[in-house]
Amino acid sequence: MATRRSYLEAGKKRAPKGKFAIPDGWVARGFSFEVEWPEDHEVASSIRSQFGGRRYAFNWALGQAKADMDARKIVPAHESVPWNLYSLRKLWNAEKAAIAPWWAENSKEAYSTGIADLSRSMPGGRCLDHGWLRGGGCSTGHSSGRSKQE
């Protein structure tokens, strides 16, 4: 039985960190799909609502992060909530009935993906202290929330 050799054993060089390199002899394929917008007004309205819910959850979570940062400036001993996906979703689920009474009209994943986008763009909350919310940028951060055009 043949043994598998790793990249380095086969004499292949790795790409620089964070870059993807296609190994010699491999083929990469990319696909692009264009989706036709539904003509049915009810279906189109539902799709808009799903994306609106995602955007709303992203902006809500961003507002929570900004409020927490402001509280830390005023009271340095303020106990911050961890801004990871688990903590933000738990907080969203506790508050969603009060802040978004229409939440049940959309999929829970619509809100979850908005919160996940925010939590991925500020890993471990480290970016809060390094300018992420002030527009200094940290990976894929947005400093002022998302609008319909994004």
XYZ file of N, CA and C in Angstrom:
450
model
N 0.845 -1.180 0.000
C 0.000 0.000 0.000
C 0.889 1.242 0.000
N 0.594 2.166 -0.862
C 1.393 3.388 -0.967
C 1.089 4.310 0.210
N 2.124 4.940 0.702
C 1.925 5.894 1.797
C 1.755 7.285 1.212
N 0.963 8.065 1.892
C 0.748 9.442 1.443
C 1.870 10.314 1.962
N 2.321 11.213 1.129
C 3.365 12.133 1.557
C 2.752 13.515 1.741
N 3.251 14.208 2.736
C 2.749 15.562 2.968
C 3.323 16.495 1.909
N 2.793 17.687 1.900
C 3.265 18.726 0.991
C 4.775 18.913 1.075
N 5.247 19.070 2.299
C 6.664 19.368 2.488
C 7.541 18.180 2.115
N 7.067 16.966 2.386
C 7.837 15.775 2.029
C 7.930 15.619 0.511
N 6.921 16.072 -0.190
C 6.904 15.963 -1.646
C 7.737 17.060 -2.303
N 8.348 17.916 -1.491
C 9.193 18.968 -2.024
C 8.419 20.195 -2.486
N 7.165 20.273 -2.131
C 6.351 21.427 -2.521
C 6.526 22.536 -1.493
N 6.499 23.747 -1.971
C 6.605 24.891 -1.070
C 5.211 25.365 -0.706
N 5.075 25.794 0.530
C 3.795 26.349 0.966
C 3.694 27.800 0.529
N 2.473 28.245 0.373
C 2.234 29.648 0.043
C 2.488 30.479 1.290
N 2.773 31.762 1.123
C 2.928 32.622 2.293
C 1.680 32.545 3.162
N 1.852 32.774 4.462
C 0.740 32.663 5.401
C -0.421 33.548 4.953
N -1.615 32.976 4.956
C -2.798 33.713 4.562
C -3.065 33.686 3.066
N -2.184 33.085 2.291
C -2.364 33.010 0.840
C -2.579 31.559 0.448
N -3.410 31.348 -0.536
C -3.662 29.999 -1.019
C -2.897 29.787 -2.311
N -2.202 28.687 -2.396
C -1.476 28.353 -3.620
C -2.011 27.030 -4.150
N -2.213 26.970 -5.439
C -2.681 25.742 -6.062
C -1.458 24.894 -6.378
N -1.412 23.680 -5.863
C -0.248 22.817 -6.113
C -0.089 22.505 -7.598
N 1.137 22.220 -8.008
C 1.416 21.856 -9.396
C 0.602 20.624 -9.772
N 0.028 20.657 -10.950
C -0.746 19.520 -11.422
C -2.214 19.571 -11.017
N -2.587 20.471 -10.157
C -3.980 20.601 -9.737
C -4.666 21.634 -10.623
N -5.978 21.555 -10.691
C -6.767 22.505 -11.464
C -7.772 23.157 -10.525
N -7.865 24.456 -10.614
C -8.851 25.179 -9.803
C -9.981 25.636 -10.712
N -11.188 25.488 -10.228
C -12.353 25.921 -10.990
C -13.143 26.920 -10.163
N -13.694 27.886 -10.823
C -14.557 28.851 -10.155
C -15.879 28.945 -10.897
N -16.929 29.152 -10.159
C -18.250 29.241 -10.760
C -18.920 30.522 -10.314
N -19.677 31.089 -11.196
C -20.432 32.300 -10.897
C -21.877 32.052 -11.312
N -22.798 32.381 -10.424
C -24.209 32.169 -10.710
C -24.950 33.486 -10.613
N -25.856 33.686 -11.529
C -26.713 34.862 -11.472
C -28.109 34.377 -11.096
N -28.652 34.962 -10.057
C -29.964 34.551 -9.579
C -31.003 35.546 -10.073
N -32.051 35.026 -10.656
C -33.119 35.885 -11.147
C -34.043 36.238 -9.987
N -34.328 37.515 -9.843
C -35.197 37.976 -8.761
C -36.614 37.470 -9.021
N -37.277 36.915 -8.001
C -38.619 36.368 -8.221
C -39.636 37.454 -8.580
N -40.549 37.114 -9.473
C -41.583 38.061 -9.875
C -42.722 38.116 -8.865
N -42.906 37.045 -8.115
C -43.960 37.002 -7.102
C -43.621 37.993 -5.988
N -44.496 38.958 -5.771
C -44.249 40.020 -4.785
C -44.079 39.456 -3.374
N -44.843 38.433 -3.037
C -44.768 37.863 -1.689
C -43.411 37.196 -1.434
N -42.909 36.472 -2.418
C -41.608 35.810 -2.285
C -40.494 36.853 -2.211
N -40.566 37.862 -3.067
C -39.553 38.922 -3.061
C -39.564 39.659 -1.729
N -40.749 39.893 -1.187
C -40.869 40.567 0.107
C -40.254 39.725 1.223
N -40.459 38.418 1.154
C -39.882 37.517 2.159
C -38.353 37.533 2.099
N -37.801 37.542 0.894
C -36.341 37.581 0.737
C -35.790 38.887 1.293
N -36.450 40.001 0.970
C -36.018 41.296 1.514
C -36.063 41.288 3.037
N -37.093 40.669 3.585
C -37.241 40.611 5.040
C -36.109 39.806 5.682
N -35.719 38.696 5.041
C -34.621 37.877 5.574
C -33.321 38.678 5.612
N -33.019 39.362 4.510
C -31.792 40.161 4.467
C -31.873 41.366 5.394
N -33.062 41.937 5.527
C -33.242 43.046 6.461
C -33.034 42.601 7.898
N -33.515 41.403 8.230
C -33.305 40.861 9.572
C -31.830 40.619 9.853
N -31.132 40.135 8.852
C -29.682 39.914 8.996
C -28.965 41.236 9.259
N -29.310 42.251 8.470
C -28.703 43.569 8.633
C -29.060 44.171 9.996
N -30.311 43.989 10.424
C -30.758 44.517 11.713
C -29.967 43.877 12.858
N -29.787 42.550 12.802
C -29.043 41.853 13.853
C -27.581 42.297 13.876
N -26.978 42.492 12.700
C -25.597 42.976 12.632
C -25.488 44.342 13.302
N -26.384 45.262 12.921
C -26.340 46.614 13.479
C -26.661 46.623 14.969
N -27.567 45.752 15.416
C -27.876 45.647 16.842
C -26.633 45.198 17.615
N -25.963 44.150 17.116
C -24.767 43.643 17.792
C -23.656 44.690 17.788
N -23.524 45.431 16.701
C -22.536 46.506 16.636
C -22.859 47.576 17.672
N -24.137 47.904 17.821
C -24.559 48.872 18.838
C -24.237 48.391 20.239
N -24.398 47.087 20.484
C -24.059 46.526 21.792
C -22.560 46.670 22.061
N -21.751 46.408 21.040
C -20.300 46.520 21.196
C -19.891 47.965 21.468
N -20.501 48.911 20.736
C -20.182 50.325 20.953
C -20.612 50.778 22.345
N -21.798 50.346 22.786
C -22.278 50.719 24.121
C -21.359 50.149 25.199
N -20.882 48.940 24.990
C -19.972 48.328 25.954
C -18.648 49.083 26.005
N -18.166 49.493 24.843
C -16.916 50.244 24.793
C -17.066 51.597 25.495
N -18.207 52.267 25.282
C -18.460 53.540 25.959
C -18.552 53.352 27.468
N -19.190 52.260 27.899
C -19.309 51.985 29.335
C -17.935 51.740 29.953
N -17.053 51.084 29.210
C -15.696 50.847 29.728
C -14.905 52.135 29.855
N -15.183 53.119 28.981
C -14.497 54.408 29.091
C -14.943 55.153 30.341
N -16.238 55.080 30.645
C -16.781 55.788 31.807
C -16.426 55.073 33.098
N -16.625 53.760 33.125
C -16.339 52.956 34.318
C -15.313 51.895 33.920
N -14.033 52.124 34.200
C -13.004 51.165 33.784
C -13.206 49.755 34.349
N -13.906 49.640 35.478
C -14.130 48.328 36.086
C -15.345 47.618 35.481
N -15.951 48.206 34.451
C -17.140 47.616 33.816
C -16.817 46.212 33.310
N -17.665 45.258 33.648
C -17.476 43.870 33.211
C -18.037 43.715 31.795
N -17.173 43.518 30.837
C -17.595 43.402 29.443
C -18.138 42.014 29.142
N -19.072 41.982 28.215
C -19.585 40.715 27.715
C -18.641 40.263 26.607
N -18.269 38.984 26.559
C -17.410 38.539 25.453
C -18.161 38.692 24.125
N -17.512 39.258 23.135
C -18.178 39.510 21.865
C -17.900 38.396 20.868
N -18.151 37.161 21.284
C -18.050 36.038 20.361
C -19.458 35.641 19.915
N -19.569 34.767 18.960
C -20.867 34.397 18.399
C -21.794 33.831 19.464
N -21.284 32.951 20.304
C -22.124 32.324 21.328
C -22.727 33.371 22.260
N -21.909 34.267 22.769
C -22.391 35.275 23.718
C -23.365 36.251 23.068
N -23.050 36.681 21.851
C -23.940 37.615 21.163
C -25.280 36.978 20.819
N -25.276 35.710 20.399
C -26.549 35.032 20.099
C -27.365 34.833 21.357
N -26.694 34.505 22.449
C -27.404 34.321 23.721
C -28.070 35.630 24.142
N -27.350 36.736 24.007
C -27.897 38.049 24.340
C -29.035 38.412 23.385
N -28.866 38.130 22.097
C -29.920 38.399 21.113
C -31.188 37.620 21.467
N -31.042 36.331 21.772
C -32.208 35.509 22.089
C -32.926 35.996 23.339
N -32.181 36.561 24.284
C -32.800 37.077 25.501
C -33.561 38.373 25.237
N -33.104 39.163 24.279
C -33.683 40.493 24.054
C -34.539 40.622 22.799
N -34.563 39.608 21.944
C -35.198 39.765 20.632
C -36.691 40.079 20.699
N -37.404 39.561 21.672
C -38.842 39.829 21.756
C -39.114 41.305 22.023
N -38.236 41.947 22.782
C -38.428 43.363 23.112
C -37.939 44.290 21.999
N -36.834 43.941 21.353
C -36.251 44.863 20.369
C -36.711 44.605 18.939
N -37.186 43.399 18.666
C -37.647 43.060 17.313
C -38.881 42.165 17.410
N -40.052 42.739 17.699
C -41.248 41.919 17.879
C -41.624 41.106 16.636
N -41.103 41.452 15.484
C -41.373 40.755 14.234
C -40.372 39.637 13.961
N -39.526 39.306 14.919
C -38.431 38.361 14.685
C -38.912 36.999 14.200
N -40.092 36.555 14.617
C -40.569 35.212 14.256
C -40.931 35.091 12.775
N -41.061 36.202 12.076
C -41.414 36.165 10.653
C -40.256 35.687 9.780
N -39.036 35.713 10.312
C -37.855 35.322 9.544
C -37.212 34.089 10.155
N -36.311 33.505 9.404
C -35.542 32.368 9.898
C -34.591 32.825 10.993
N -34.379 31.964 11.988
C -33.426 32.324 13.049
C -32.017 32.464 12.480
N -31.751 31.782 11.373
C -30.430 31.861 10.767
C -30.182 33.208 10.098
N -31.246 33.918 9.731
C -31.062 35.258 9.162
C -30.387 36.149 10.195
N -30.862 36.086 11.426
C -30.278 36.902 12.493
C -28.904 36.361 12.896
N -28.807 35.048 12.948
C -27.548 34.428 13.360
C -26.405 34.782 12.418
N -26.675 34.829 11.112
C -25.595 35.149 10.177
C -25.158 36.603 10.294
N -26.091 37.496 10.592
C -25.709 38.892 10.815
C -24.804 39.032 12.021
N -25.153 38.330 13.097
C -24.339 38.370 14.315
C -23.005 37.669 14.073
N -23.036 36.566 13.320
C -21.795 35.845 13.014
C -20.849 36.709 12.192
N -21.393 37.477 11.245
C -20.554 38.383 10.450
C -19.825 39.372 11.349
N -20.547 39.927 12.314
C -19.921 40.891 13.215
C -18.879 40.211 14.097
N -19.222 39.062 14.674
C -18.277 38.409 15.585
C -17.022 37.940 14.854
N -17.156 37.550 13.572
C -15.976 37.167 12.787
C -15.109 38.367 12.463
N -15.726 39.520 12.298
C -14.952 40.688 11.895
C -14.235 41.353 13.059
N -14.536 40.943 14.289
C -13.782 41.453 15.440
C -13.420 40.274 16.328
N -12.436 39.502 15.927
C -12.089 38.271 16.629
C -11.717 38.511 18.080
N -12.450 37.869 18.969
C -12.165 37.953 20.400
C -12.388 39.332 20.980
N -12.985 40.243 20.231
C -13.201 41.589 20.735
C -11.932 42.420 20.770
N -10.823 41.874 20.281
C -9.549 42.594 20.336
C -9.609 43.905 19.569
N -10.385 43.936 18.522
C -10.410 45.124 17.675
C -11.093 46.301 18.349
N -11.876 46.042 19.388
C -12.555 47.133 20.079
C -11.556 48.146 20.611
N -10.427 47.671 21.099
C -9.440 48.557 21.697
C -8.451 49.117 20.681
N -8.494 48.632 19.468
C -7.493 49.033 18.485
C -8.088 49.757 17.289
N -9.186 50.448 17.490
C -9.696 51.304 16.445
C -10.771 50.733 15.551
N -11.204 49.502 15.778
C -12.191 48.904 14.888
C -13.461 49.737 14.839
N -13.975 50.124 15.988
C -15.225 50.879 16.019
C -15.023 52.344 15.659
N -13.805 52.805 15.651
C -13.534 54.195 15.281
C -13.204 54.301 13.798
N -13.347 53.216 13.073
C -13.103 53.244 11.636
C -11.670 52.925 11.261
N -10.854 52.509 12.232
C -9.467 52.183 11.948
C -9.333 50.888 11.180
N -10.365 50.080 11.233
C -10.374 48.843 10.480
C -9.674 47.708 11.193
N -10.266 46.570 11.122
C -9.690 45.350 11.663
C -10.305 44.230 10.851
N -9.578 43.561 10.085
C -10.022 42.552 9.130
C -11.158 43.117 8.284
N -12.386 42.659 8.488
C -13.478 43.082 7.612
C -14.466 43.985 8.321
N -14.041 44.767 9.277
C -14.957 45.548 10.106
C -15.682 46.665 9.396
N -16.862 46.967 9.885
C -17.656 48.108 9.431
C -17.838 49.004 10.641
N -17.529 50.273 10.518
C -17.573 51.140 11.680
C -18.935 51.756 11.934
N -19.784 51.844 10.941
C -21.041 52.553 11.153
C -22.271 51.711 10.853
N -22.146 50.423 10.853
C -23.300 49.577 10.589
C -23.466 49.324 9.104
N -24.514 48.619 8.779
C -24.762 48.265 7.388
C -26.061 48.882 6.919
N -26.080 49.205 5.654
C -27.277 49.764 5.050
C -27.781 48.800 3.980
N -28.887 49.131 3.365
C -29.455 48.273 2.326
C -28.513 48.105 1.150
N -27.659 49.085 0.909
C -26.788 49.043 -0.260
C -25.632 48.073 -0.106
N -25.348 47.588 1.098
C -24.207 46.688 1.287
C -24.606 45.260 1.093
